[in-house]
PDB file of C-alpha atoms in Angstrom:
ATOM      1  CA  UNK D1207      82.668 112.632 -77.071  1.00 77.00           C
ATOM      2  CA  UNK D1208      79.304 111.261 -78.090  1.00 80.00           C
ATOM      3  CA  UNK D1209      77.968 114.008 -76.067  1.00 83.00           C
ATOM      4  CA  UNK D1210      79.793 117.066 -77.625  1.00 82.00           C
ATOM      5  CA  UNK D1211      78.955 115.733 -81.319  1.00 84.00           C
ATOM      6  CA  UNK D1212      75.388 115.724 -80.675  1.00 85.00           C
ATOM      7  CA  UNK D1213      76.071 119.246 -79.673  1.00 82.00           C
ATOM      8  CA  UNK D1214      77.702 120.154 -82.602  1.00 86.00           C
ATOM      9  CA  UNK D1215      75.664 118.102 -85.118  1.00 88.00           C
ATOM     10  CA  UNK D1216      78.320 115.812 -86.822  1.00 86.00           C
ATOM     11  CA  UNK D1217      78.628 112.648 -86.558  1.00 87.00           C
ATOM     12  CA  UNK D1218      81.496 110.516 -85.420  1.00 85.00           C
ATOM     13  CA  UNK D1219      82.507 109.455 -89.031  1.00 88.00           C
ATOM     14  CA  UNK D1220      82.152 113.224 -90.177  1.00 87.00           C
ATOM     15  CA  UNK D1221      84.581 113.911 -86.876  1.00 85.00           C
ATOM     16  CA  UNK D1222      87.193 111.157 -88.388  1.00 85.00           C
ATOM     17  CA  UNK D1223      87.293 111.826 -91.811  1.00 87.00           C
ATOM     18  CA  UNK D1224      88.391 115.588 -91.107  1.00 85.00           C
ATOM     19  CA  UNK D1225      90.732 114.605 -88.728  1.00 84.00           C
ATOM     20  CA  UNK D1226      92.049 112.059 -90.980  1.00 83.00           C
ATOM     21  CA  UNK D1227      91.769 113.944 -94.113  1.00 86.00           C
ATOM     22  CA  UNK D1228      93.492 116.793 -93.744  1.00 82.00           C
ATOM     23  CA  UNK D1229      95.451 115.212 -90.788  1.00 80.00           C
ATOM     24  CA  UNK D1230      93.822 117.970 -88.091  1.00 77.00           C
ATOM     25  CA  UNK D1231      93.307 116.516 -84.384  1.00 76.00           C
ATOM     26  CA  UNK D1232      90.200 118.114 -83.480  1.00 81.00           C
ATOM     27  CA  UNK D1233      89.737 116.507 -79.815  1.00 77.00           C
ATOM     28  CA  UNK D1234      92.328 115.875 -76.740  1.00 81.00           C
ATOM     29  CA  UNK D1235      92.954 112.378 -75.429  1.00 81.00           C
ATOM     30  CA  UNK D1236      93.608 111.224 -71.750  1.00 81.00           C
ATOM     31  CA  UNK D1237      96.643 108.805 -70.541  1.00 79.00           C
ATOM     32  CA  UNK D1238      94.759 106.098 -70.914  1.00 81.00           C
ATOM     33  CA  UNK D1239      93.381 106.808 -74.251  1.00 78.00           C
ATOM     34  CA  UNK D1240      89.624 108.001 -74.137  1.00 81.00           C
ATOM     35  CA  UNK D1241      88.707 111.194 -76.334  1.00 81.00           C
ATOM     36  CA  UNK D1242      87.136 114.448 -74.933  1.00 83.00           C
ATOM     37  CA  UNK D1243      86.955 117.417 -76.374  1.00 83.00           C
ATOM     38  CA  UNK D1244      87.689 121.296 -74.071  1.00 86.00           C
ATOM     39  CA  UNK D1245      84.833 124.248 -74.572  1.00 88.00           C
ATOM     40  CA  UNK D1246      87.509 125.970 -76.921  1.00 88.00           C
ATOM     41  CA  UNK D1247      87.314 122.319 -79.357  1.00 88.00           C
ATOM     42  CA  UNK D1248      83.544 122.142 -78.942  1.00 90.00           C
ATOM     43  CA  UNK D1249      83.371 126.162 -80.089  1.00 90.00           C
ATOM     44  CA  UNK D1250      85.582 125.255 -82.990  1.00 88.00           C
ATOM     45  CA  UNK D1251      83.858 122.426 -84.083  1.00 90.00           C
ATOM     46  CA  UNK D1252      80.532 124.355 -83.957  1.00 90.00           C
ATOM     47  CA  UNK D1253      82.033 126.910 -86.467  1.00 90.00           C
ATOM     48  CA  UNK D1254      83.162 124.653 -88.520  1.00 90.00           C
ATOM     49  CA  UNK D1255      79.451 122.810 -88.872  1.00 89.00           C
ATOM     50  CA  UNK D1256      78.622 126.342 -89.401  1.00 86.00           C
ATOM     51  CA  UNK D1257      81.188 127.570 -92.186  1.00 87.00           C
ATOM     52  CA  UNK D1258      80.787 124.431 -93.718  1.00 85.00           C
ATOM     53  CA  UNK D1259      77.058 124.450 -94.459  1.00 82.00           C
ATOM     54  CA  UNK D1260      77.693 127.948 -95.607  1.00 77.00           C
ATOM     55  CA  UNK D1261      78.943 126.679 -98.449  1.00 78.00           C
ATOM     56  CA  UNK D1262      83.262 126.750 -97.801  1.00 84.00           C
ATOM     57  CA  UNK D1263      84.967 123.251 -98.036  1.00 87.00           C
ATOM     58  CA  UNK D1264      86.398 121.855 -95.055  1.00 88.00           C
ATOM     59  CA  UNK D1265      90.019 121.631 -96.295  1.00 87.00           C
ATOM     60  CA  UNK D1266      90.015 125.418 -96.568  1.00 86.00           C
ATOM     61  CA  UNK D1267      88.904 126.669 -93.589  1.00 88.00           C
ATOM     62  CA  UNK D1268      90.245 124.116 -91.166  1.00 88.00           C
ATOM     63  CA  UNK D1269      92.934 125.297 -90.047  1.00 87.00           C
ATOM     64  CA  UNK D1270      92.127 129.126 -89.486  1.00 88.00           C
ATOM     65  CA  UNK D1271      92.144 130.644 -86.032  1.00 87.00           C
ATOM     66  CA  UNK D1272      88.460 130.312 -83.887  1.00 87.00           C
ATOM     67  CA  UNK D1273      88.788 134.268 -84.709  1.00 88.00           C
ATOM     68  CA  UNK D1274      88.264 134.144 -88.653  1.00 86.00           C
ATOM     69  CA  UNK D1275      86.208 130.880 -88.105  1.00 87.00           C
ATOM     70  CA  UNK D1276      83.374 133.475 -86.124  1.00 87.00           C
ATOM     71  CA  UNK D1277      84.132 135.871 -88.895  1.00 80.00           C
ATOM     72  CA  UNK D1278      82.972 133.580 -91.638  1.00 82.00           C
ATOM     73  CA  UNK D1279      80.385 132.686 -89.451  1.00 83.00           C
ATOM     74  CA  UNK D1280      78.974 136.222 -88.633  1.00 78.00           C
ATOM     75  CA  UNK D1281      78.901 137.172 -92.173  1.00 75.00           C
ATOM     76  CA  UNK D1282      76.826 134.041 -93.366  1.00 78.00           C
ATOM     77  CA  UNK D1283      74.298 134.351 -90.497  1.00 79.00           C
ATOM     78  CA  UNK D1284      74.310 138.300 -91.940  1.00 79.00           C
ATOM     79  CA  UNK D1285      73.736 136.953 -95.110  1.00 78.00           C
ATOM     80  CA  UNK D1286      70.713 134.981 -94.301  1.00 83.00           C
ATOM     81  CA  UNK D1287      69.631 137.693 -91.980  1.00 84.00           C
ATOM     82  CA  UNK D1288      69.124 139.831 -95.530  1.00 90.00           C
ATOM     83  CA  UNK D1289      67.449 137.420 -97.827  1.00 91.00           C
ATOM     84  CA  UNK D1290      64.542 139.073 -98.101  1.00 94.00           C
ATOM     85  CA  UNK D1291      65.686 142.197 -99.324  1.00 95.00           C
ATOM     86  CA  UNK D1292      68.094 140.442-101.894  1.00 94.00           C
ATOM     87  CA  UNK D1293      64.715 138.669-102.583  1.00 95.00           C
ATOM     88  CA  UNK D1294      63.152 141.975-103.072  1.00 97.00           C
ATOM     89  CA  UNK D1295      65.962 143.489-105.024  1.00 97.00           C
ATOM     90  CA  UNK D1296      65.882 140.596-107.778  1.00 95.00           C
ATOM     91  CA  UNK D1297      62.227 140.908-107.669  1.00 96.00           C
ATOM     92  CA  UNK D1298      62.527 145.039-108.860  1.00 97.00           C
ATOM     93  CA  UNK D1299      60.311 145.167-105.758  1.00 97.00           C
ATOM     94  CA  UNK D1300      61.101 149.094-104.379  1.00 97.00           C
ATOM     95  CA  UNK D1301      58.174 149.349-102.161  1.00 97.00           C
ATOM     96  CA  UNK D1302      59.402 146.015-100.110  1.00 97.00           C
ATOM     97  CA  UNK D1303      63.151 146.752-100.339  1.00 97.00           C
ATOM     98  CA  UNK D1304      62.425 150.189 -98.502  1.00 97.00           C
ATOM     99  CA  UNK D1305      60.515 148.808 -95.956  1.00 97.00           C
ATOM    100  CA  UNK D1306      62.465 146.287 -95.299  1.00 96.00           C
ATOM    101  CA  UNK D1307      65.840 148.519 -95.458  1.00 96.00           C
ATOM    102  CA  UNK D1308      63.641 150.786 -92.728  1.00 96.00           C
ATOM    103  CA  UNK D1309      62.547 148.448 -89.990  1.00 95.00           C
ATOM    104  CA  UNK D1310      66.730 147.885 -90.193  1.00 93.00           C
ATOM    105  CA  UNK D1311      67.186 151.051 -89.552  1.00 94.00           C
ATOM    106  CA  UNK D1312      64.437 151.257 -86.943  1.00 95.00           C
ATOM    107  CA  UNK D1313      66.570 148.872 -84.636  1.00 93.00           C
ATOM    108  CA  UNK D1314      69.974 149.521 -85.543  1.00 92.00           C
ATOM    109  CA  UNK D1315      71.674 152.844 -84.657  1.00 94.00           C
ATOM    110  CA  UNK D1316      73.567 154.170 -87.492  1.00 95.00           C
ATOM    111  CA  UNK D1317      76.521 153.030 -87.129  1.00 94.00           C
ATOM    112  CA  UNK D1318      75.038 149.314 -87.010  1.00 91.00           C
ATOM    113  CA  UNK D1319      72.848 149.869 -90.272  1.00 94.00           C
ATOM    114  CA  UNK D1320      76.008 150.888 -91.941  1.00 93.00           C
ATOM    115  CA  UNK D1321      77.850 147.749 -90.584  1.00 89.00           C
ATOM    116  CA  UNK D1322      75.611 145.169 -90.094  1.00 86.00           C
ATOM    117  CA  UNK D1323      72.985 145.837 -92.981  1.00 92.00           C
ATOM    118  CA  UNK D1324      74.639 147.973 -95.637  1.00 94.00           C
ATOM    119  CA  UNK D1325      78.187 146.426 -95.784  1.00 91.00           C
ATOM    120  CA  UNK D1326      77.321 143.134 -96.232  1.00 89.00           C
ATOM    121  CA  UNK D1327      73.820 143.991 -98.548  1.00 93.00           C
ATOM    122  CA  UNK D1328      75.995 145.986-101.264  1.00 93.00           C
ATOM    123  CA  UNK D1329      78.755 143.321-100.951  1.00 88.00           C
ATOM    124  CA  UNK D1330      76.404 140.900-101.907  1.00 89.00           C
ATOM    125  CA  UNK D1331      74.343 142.784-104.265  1.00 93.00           C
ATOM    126  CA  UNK D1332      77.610 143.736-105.785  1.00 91.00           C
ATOM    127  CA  UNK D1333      78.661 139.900-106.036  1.00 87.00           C
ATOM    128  CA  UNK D1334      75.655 139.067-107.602  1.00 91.00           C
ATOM    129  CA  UNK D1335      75.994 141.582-110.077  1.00 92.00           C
ATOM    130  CA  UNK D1336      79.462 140.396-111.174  1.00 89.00           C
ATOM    131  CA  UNK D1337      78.566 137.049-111.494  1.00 91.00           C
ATOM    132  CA  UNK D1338      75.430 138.058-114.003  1.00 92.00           C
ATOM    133  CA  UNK D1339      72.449 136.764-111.461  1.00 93.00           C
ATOM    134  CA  UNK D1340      71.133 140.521-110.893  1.00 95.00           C
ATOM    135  CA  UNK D1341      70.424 142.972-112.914  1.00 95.00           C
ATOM    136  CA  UNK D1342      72.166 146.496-113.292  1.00 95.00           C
ATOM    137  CA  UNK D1343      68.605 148.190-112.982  1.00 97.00           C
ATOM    138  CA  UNK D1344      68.715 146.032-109.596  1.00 97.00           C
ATOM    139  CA  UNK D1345      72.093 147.341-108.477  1.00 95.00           C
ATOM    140  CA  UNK D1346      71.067 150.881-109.511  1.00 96.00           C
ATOM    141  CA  UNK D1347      67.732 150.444-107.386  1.00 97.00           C
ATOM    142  CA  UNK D1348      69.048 149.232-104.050  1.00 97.00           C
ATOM    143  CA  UNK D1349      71.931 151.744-104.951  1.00 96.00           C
ATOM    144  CA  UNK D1350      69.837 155.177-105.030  1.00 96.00           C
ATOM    145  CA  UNK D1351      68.107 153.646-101.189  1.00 97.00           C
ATOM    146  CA  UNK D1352      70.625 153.235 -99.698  1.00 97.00           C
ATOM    147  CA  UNK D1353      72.551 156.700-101.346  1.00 96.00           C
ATOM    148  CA  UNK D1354      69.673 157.900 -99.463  1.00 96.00           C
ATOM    149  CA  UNK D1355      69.155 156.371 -96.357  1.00 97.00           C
ATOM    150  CA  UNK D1356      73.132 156.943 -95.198  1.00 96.00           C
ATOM    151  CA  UNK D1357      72.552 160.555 -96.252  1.00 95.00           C
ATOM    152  CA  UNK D1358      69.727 160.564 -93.410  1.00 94.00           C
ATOM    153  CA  UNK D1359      72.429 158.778 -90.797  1.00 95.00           C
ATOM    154  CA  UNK D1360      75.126 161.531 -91.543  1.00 95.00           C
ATOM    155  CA  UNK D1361      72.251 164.205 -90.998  1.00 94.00           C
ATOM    156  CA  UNK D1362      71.852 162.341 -87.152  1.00 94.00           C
ATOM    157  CA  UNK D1363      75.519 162.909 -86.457  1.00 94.00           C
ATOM    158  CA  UNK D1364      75.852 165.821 -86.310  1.00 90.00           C
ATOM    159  CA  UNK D1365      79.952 167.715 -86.816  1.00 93.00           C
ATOM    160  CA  UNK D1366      82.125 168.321 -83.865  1.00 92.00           C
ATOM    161  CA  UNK D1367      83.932 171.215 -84.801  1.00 92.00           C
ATOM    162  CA  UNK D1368      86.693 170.450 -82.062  1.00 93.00           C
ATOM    163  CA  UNK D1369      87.271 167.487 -83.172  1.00 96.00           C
ATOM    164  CA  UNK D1370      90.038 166.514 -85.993  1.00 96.00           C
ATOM    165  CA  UNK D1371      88.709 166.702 -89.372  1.00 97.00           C
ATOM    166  CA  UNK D1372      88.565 164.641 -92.188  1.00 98.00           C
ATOM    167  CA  UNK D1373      87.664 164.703 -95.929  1.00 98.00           C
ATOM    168  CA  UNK D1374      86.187 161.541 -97.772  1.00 98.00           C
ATOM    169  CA  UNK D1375      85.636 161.213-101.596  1.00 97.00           C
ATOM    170  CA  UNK D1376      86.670 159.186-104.602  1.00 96.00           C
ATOM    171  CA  UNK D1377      89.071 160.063-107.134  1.00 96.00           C
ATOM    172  CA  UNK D1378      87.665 161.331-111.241  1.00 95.00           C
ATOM    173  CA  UNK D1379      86.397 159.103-112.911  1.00 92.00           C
ATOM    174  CA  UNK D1380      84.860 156.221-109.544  1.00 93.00           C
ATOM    175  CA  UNK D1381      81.740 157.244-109.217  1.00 92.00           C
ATOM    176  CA  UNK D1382      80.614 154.887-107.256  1.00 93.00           C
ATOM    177  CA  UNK D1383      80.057 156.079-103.639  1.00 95.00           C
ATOM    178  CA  UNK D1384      78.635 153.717-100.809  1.00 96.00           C
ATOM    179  CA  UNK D1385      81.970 152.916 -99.621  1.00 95.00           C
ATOM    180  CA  UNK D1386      82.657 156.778 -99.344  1.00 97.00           C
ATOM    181  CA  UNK D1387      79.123 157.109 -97.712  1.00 97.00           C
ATOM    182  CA  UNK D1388      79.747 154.396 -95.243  1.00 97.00           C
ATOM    183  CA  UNK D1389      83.275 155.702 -94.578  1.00 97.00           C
ATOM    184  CA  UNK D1390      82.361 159.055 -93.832  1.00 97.00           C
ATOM    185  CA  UNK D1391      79.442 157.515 -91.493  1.00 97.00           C
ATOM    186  CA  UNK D1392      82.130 155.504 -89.606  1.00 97.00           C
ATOM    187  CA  UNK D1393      84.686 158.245 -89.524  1.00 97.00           C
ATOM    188  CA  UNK D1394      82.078 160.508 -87.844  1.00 97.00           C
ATOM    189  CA  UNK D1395      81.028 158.190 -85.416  1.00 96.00           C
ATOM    190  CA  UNK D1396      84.189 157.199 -84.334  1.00 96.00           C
ATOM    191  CA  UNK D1397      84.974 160.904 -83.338  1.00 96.00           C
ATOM    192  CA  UNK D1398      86.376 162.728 -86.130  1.00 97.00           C
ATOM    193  CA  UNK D1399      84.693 165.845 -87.913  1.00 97.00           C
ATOM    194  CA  UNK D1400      84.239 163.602 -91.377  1.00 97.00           C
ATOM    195  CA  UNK D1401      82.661 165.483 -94.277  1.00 97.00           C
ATOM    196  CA  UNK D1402      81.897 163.849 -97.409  1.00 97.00           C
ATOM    197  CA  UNK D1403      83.151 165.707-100.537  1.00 97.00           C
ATOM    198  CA  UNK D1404      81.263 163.154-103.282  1.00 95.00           C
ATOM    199  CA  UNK D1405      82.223 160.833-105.981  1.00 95.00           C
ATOM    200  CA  UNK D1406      84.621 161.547-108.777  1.00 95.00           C
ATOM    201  CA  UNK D1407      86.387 164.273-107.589  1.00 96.00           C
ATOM    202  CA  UNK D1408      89.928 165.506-109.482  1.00 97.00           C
ATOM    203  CA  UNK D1409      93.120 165.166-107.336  1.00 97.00           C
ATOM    204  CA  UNK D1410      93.665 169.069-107.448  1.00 97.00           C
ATOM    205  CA  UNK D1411      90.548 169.675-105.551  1.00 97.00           C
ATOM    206  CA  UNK D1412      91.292 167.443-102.773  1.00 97.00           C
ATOM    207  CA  UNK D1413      94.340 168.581-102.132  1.00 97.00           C
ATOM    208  CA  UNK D1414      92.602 172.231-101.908  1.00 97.00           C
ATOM    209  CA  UNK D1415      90.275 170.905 -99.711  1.00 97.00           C
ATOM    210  CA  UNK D1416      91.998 168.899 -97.647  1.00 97.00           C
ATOM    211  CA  UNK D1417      94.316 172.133 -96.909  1.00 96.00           C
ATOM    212  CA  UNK D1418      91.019 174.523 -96.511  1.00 96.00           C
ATOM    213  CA  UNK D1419      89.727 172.407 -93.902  1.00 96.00           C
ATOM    214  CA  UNK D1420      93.059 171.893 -92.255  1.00 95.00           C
ATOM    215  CA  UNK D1421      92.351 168.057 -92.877  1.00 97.00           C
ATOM    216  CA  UNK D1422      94.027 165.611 -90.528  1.00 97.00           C
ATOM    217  CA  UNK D1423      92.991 162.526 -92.768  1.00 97.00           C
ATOM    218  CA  UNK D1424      91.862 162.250 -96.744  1.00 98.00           C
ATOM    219  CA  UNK D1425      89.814 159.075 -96.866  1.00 98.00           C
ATOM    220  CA  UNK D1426      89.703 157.432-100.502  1.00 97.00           C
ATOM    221  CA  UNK D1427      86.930 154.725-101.431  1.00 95.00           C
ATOM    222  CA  UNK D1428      87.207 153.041-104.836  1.00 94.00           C
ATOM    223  CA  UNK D1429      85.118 149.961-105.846  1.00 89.00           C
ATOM    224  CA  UNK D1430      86.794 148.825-109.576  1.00 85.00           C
ATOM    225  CA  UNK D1431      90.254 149.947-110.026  1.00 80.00           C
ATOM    226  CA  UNK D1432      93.377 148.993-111.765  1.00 81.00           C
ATOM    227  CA  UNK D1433      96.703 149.118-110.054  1.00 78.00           C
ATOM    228  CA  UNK D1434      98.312 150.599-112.874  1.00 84.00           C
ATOM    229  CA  UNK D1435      96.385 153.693-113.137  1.00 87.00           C
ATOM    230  CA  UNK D1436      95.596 154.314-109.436  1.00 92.00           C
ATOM    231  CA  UNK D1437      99.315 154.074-108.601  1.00 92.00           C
ATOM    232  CA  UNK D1438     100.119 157.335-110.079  1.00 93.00           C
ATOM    233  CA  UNK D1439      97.268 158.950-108.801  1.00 94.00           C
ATOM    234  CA  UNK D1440      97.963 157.936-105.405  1.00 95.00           C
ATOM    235  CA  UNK D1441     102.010 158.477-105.322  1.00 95.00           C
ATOM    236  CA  UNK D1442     100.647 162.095-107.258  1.00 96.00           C
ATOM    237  CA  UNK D1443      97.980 162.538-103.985  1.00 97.00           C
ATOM    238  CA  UNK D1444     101.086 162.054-101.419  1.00 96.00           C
ATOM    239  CA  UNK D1445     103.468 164.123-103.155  1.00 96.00           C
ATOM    240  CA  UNK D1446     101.144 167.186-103.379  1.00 96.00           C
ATOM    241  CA  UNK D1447      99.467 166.563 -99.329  1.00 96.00           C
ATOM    242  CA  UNK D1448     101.262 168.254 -96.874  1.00 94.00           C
ATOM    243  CA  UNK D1449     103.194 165.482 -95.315  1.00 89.00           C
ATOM    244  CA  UNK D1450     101.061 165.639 -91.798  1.00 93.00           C
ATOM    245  CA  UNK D1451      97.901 164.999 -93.642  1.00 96.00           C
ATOM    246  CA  UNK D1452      97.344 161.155 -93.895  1.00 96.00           C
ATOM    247  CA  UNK D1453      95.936 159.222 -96.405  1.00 97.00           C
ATOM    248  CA  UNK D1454      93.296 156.388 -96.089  1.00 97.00           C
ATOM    249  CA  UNK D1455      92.420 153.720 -98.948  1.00 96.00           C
ATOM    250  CA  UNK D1456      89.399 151.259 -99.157  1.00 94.00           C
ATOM    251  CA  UNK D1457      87.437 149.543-101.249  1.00 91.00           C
ATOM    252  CA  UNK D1458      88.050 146.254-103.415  1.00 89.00           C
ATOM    253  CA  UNK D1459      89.255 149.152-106.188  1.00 90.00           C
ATOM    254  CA  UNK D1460      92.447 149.551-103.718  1.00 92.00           C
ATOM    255  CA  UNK D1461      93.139 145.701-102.902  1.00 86.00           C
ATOM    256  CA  UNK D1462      95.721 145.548-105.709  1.00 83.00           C
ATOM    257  CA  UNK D1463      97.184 148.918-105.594  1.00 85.00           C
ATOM    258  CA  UNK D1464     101.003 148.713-104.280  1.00 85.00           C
ATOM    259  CA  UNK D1465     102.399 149.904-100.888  1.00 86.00           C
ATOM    260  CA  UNK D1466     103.372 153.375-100.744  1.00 90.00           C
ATOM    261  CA  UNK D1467     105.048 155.403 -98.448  1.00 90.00           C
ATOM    262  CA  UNK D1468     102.651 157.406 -96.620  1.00 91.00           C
ATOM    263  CA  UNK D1469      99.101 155.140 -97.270  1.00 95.00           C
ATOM    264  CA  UNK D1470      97.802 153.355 -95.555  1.00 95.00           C
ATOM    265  CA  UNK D1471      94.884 150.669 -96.737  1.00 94.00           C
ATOM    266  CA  UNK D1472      91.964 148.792 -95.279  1.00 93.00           C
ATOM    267  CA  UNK D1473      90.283 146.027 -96.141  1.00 85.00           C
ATOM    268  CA  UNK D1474      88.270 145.221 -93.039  1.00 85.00           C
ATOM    269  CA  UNK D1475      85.843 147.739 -91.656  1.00 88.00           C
ATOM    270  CA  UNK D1476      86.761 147.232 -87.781  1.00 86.00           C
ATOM    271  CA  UNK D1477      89.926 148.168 -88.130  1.00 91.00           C
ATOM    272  CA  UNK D1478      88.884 151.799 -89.996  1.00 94.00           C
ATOM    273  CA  UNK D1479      87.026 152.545 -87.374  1.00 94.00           C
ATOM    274  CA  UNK D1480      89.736 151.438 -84.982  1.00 93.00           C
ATOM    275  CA  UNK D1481      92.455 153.851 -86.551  1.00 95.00           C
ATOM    276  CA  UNK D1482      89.648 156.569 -86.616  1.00 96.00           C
ATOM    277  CA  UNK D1483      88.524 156.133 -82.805  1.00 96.00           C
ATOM    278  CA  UNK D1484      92.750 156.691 -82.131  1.00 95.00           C
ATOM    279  CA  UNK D1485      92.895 159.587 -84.635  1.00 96.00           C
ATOM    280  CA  UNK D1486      89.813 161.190 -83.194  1.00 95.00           C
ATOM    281  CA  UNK D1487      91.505 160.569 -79.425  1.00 92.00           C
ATOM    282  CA  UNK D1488      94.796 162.496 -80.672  1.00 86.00           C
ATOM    283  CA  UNK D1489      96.850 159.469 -80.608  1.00 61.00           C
ATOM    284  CA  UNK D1490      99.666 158.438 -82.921  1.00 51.00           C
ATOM    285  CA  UNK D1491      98.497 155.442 -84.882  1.00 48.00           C
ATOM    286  CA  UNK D1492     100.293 153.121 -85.959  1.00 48.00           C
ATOM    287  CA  UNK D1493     102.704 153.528 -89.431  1.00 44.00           C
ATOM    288  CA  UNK D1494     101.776 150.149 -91.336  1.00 41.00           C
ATOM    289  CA  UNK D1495     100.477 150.289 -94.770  1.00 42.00           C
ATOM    290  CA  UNK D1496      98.590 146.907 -94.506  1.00 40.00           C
ATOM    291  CA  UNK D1497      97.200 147.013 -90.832  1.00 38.00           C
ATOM    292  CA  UNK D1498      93.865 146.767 -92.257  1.00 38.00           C
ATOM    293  CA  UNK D1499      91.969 146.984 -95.457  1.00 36.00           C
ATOM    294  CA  UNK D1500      88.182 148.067 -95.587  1.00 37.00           C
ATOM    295  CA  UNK D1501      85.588 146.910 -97.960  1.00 37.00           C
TER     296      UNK D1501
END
């Protein structure tokens, strides 16, 4: 035991006031009594160190799977990965924030610079922005780059006209686009023939487009929405699209909008690209509304 906690770096009394807290037994015991711990314990234990000098209280992550333990885990070591280029972008520093954003994309394929270094950058610049500690010109700044710099990883990826299409855009009036941007980059490099239409686009002209391009997919990204008025548009989107045509939601915009018949929603990025890779493969995916959600 003594062993695995220097391991982990807790302490004995840190072990026993979890345990005893929030009544969690976090090690095995033999028959006669003397604590050990299996690699599976150790792991968990690790995470938990982890997650909780992130910042989350113990109490609320304790009992979550090893799975969304790494999760939490993955996205605070991404987190720490980017601090200089949040540093930069507080500091209204463009030169350093583009050179910083470019040795990313230097190493990562694009793909990777969309999930590992834009996803999580605009989720936290977009944090910080809500909670008043950076400025709009800051958002706007990092906003324009990285407009940019996903334009560039489309350009590398190149359309497969054999392969099933799909349309990506926003609805009038979100004109916000990164999560249309990095959509379209995912969609494409999962397989499918993804073009991006552009923000703030009227439901009239999807629809038209969607049908032009024989469309097997319409992919929707919306980053501050109300349930009430994207409900209409959305039961108004299904009722128009030729049943075979599916539709995909995303975005934080989408998060409260209600199940309908005909959507389905993600809120986790892994799983887009999931129901992508089986679209693009000419498989039947699966029917549920909620089987992911994507940021």
């Amino acid at each position: 035991m003594a062993e695995a906690l220097r391991h982990v770096g807790i302490s004995k009394l840190v072990l026993h006031a979890w345990e005893r807290r929030y009544q969690q037994p976090l090690a095995e015991r033999t028959e006669t009594g003397r604590r050990y711990f299996t690699a599976d314990q150790v792991y968990r234990l690790i995470l938990l160190k982890e997650c909780s000098d992130a910042g989350y209280r113990i109490g609320t992550i304790i009992s979550l799977p090893i799975e969304s333990l790494a999760e939490i885990a993955r996205a605070h070591h991404k987190l720490i990965n980017l601090t200089p280029l949040l540093d930069a972008i507080r500091r209204m520093d463009a030169i350093a924030m583009k050179t910083l954003l470019e040795e990313h994309l230097a190493v990562e394929t694009p793909a990777e610079f969309g999930k590992a270094t834009v996803a999580p950058l605009m989720k936290e610049v977009g944090r910080q922005w809500s909670e008043g500690t950076l400025s709009i010109a800051a958002e706007h700044m990092v906003s324009a780059e990285i407009r940019g710099m996903l334009s560039i990883c489309l350009n590398s990826l190149p359309l497969d006209p054999a392969a099933p299409k799909a349309i990506v855009a926003t609805f009038e009036g979100e004109h916000h686009e990164i999560g249309a941007l990095l959509a379209t980059l995912l969609a494409r490099n999962a397989g499918l023939a993804a073009v991006y239409l552009g923000p703030n686009l009227p439901i009239d002209d999807i629809v038209s487009a969607a049908e032009a391009s024989s469309a097997r997919v319409v992919c929707l990204s919306c980053l501050i929405g109300k349930a009430r008025n994207l409900k209409p548009r959305l039961e108004r989107l299904r009722q128009t699209l030729p049943v075979p045509i599916e539709i995909w939601t995303g975005g934080p915009g989408f998060s409260e909008a209600p199940v309908i018949s005909g959507i389905r929603h993600f809120s986790e990025i892994g799983e887009f690209e999931k129901a992508a890779e089986t679209l693009a493969r000419g498989e039947k995916a699966p029917s549920r509304r909620h089987a992911a959600r994507a940021d």
